[in-house]
Amino acid sequence: MKKTAIITGGTKGIGRACVEKFLTEGCQVITCSRNQKDLEALQKEFSEFDLHIFRADISQLKDVKAFAAFVFTITSEPLILINNTGIFIQGNLVQEPEGVLEQLMATNVYSAYHLTRALVPSMMEKKAGTIINICSTASITPYVNGGSYCMTKYALLGMTKVFREELKPYHIRVTAVLPGATFTASWEGVDLPQERFMPASDIATCIWDIYQLHPSTVVEEVILRPMEGDIS
Ligand SMILES: NC(=O)c1ccc[n+]([C@@H]2O[C@H](COP(=O)([O-])OP(=O)(O)OC[C@H]3O[C@@H](n4cnc5c(N)ncnc54)[C@H](OP(=O)(O)O)[C@@H]3O)[C@@H](O)[C@H]2O)c1
């Protein structure tokens, strides 16, 4: 039977690469983002695959709940969850405008917290499942101009560890993926050659390989960096 992967933020970057990878490996994929046109373009591009789209701003709890409800109209077995949605706002803690921390926490942390809580009971029932949270090298290394973004990525890594411990008895594997600079829209305008970055497809391949391992193995954390090191 086809496995269903829920991938948030599937229209661009790492999320999009994951959508492509899981679809072409034969999974059913359900994804969300805020832009309906982008979602429709994605569905058109992968029209011969089993892709379902839903417009949601998952920084908002009501939209997370609506997305989770949509998932359960399509499958009763969402056994792969990739919490990918995240935004980067450059700044530092001293000078960034008020509200940046709240916006980043809602998008980068609370979205994954609420969606996991909504979907995980069905995994617990089946005693199976894989949850992958897209953290960052900023989850372990603070950097200037990372500001609240770094804080949210530290929080996401911490949350991932807590879920892992809680879900071990239910045979649910919880993995933190920590990429460094990956060539996506997040880096638009940066004057560096594409080769200086990792391709998003490599992150997707790594995630697929983690998922493919025997269910008795969990990759707890994986760090991926560009060959020539971090870009800050
Ligand atoms: N690129 C890097 O160098 C890098 C490095 C380390 C970690 N990461 C992490 O990897 C993840 C993906 O990054 P990326 O660079 O691939 O980002 P991206 O290219 O900007 O794509 C982000 C995706 O998330 C969606 N999204 C953003 N806010 C959303 C919201 N509130 N609700 C629903 N969907 C939302 C976007 O669509 P809409 O805008 O239409 O909603 C888009 O599909 C993030 O968590 C990021 O922090 C990236």
Short mmCIF file of C-alpha atoms and ligand atoms in Angstrom, two decimals, residues 8-15 32-35 38 56-59 83-87 107-108 134-137 149 153 179-187, ligand 1:
data_model
loop_
_atom_site.label_atom_id
_atom_site.label_comp_id
_atom_site.label_asym_id
_atom_site.label_seq_id
_atom_site.Cartn_x
_atom_site.Cartn_y
_atom_site.Cartn_z
CA THR A 8 4.72 21.37 4.98
CA GLY A 9 5.89 24.23 2.78
CA GLY A 10 6.13 22.06 -0.32
CA THR A 11 6.05 24.73 -3.03
CA LYS A 12 9.64 25.92 -2.78
CA GLY A 13 13.16 24.98 -1.76
CA ILE A 14 13.79 22.00 0.51
CA GLY A 15 10.07 21.26 0.90
CA CYS A 32 0.51 23.04 2.18
CA SER A 33 1.71 26.60 1.76
CA ARG A 34 0.20 30.09 1.83
CA ASN A 35 0.14 30.78 -1.92
CA ASP A 38 2.14 28.21 -6.29
CA ALA A 56 -2.80 27.17 4.85
CA ASP A 57 -0.78 29.65 6.85
CA ILE A 58 0.44 27.23 9.48
CA SER A 59 1.78 30.00 11.68
CA ASN A 83 7.90 19.69 9.35
CA ASN A 84 9.74 21.85 6.84
CA THR A 85 7.97 25.23 6.87
CA GLY A 86 10.21 27.98 8.08
CA ILE A 87 11.08 31.58 7.35
CA THR A 107 6.12 29.88 11.75
CA ASN A 108 9.22 27.89 12.65
CA ILE A 134 13.97 20.60 9.39
CA CYS A 135 16.15 22.39 11.89
CA SER A 136 19.38 24.14 10.82
CA THR A 137 23.05 24.45 11.63
CA TYR A 149 15.83 32.86 13.70
CA LYS A 153 15.91 26.78 15.40
CA PRO A 179 21.19 21.75 6.96
CA GLY A 180 23.62 24.56 6.38
CA ALA A 181 23.32 26.89 3.40
CA THR A 182 21.05 25.28 0.81
CA PHE A 183 20.29 26.91 -2.54
CA THR A 184 16.68 28.09 -2.17
CA ALA A 185 14.61 31.28 -2.36
CA SER A 186 15.75 32.08 1.20
CA TRP A 187 19.12 33.14 -0.29
N1 LIG B 1 17.83 27.30 2.64
C1 LIG B 1 18.72 27.16 3.61
O1 LIG B 1 19.91 27.52 3.48
C2 LIG B 1 18.31 26.52 4.92
C3 LIG B 1 19.33 26.18 5.83
C4 LIG B 1 18.97 25.59 7.03
C5 LIG B 1 17.64 25.34 7.33
N2 LIG B 1 16.68 25.69 6.44
C6 LIG B 1 15.30 25.42 6.81
O2 LIG B 1 14.70 24.62 5.82
C7 LIG B 1 13.31 24.91 5.74
C8 LIG B 1 12.96 25.27 4.30
O3 LIG B 1 13.74 26.38 3.93
P1 LIG B 1 13.83 26.86 2.40
O4 LIG B 1 15.07 27.63 2.28
O5 LIG B 1 13.56 25.69 1.52
O6 LIG B 1 12.59 27.88 2.37
P2 LIG B 1 11.81 28.51 1.12
O7 LIG B 1 12.49 28.22 -0.16
O8 LIG B 1 11.54 29.92 1.50
O9 LIG B 1 10.41 27.69 1.16
C9 LIG B 1 9.61 27.74 2.30
C10 LIG B 1 8.32 27.00 2.03
O10 LIG B 1 7.48 27.12 3.21
C11 LIG B 1 6.23 27.78 2.84
N3 LIG B 1 5.80 28.61 3.98
C12 LIG B 1 6.47 29.66 4.54
N4 LIG B 1 5.74 30.15 5.54
C13 LIG B 1 4.61 29.39 5.63
C14 LIG B 1 3.47 29.41 6.48
N5 LIG B 1 3.33 30.34 7.45
N6 LIG B 1 2.52 28.48 6.30
C15 LIG B 1 2.63 27.56 5.32
N7 LIG B 1 3.68 27.48 4.49
C16 LIG B 1 4.65 28.40 4.64
C17 LIG B 1 6.59 28.58 1.60
O11 LIG B 1 5.47 28.88 0.78
P3 LIG B 1 4.64 30.27 0.98
O12 LIG B 1 5.65 31.36 1.17
O13 LIG B 1 3.82 30.41 -0.26
O14 LIG B 1 3.79 30.05 2.19
C18 LIG B 1 7.51 27.59 0.89
O15 LIG B 1 6.76 26.57 0.27
C19 LIG B 1 13.06 26.05 6.73
O16 LIG B 1 12.60 25.53 7.95
C20 LIG B 1 14.43 26.66 6.89
O17 LIG B 1 14.59 27.34 8.13
C21 LIG B 1 17.00 26.27 5.24
#
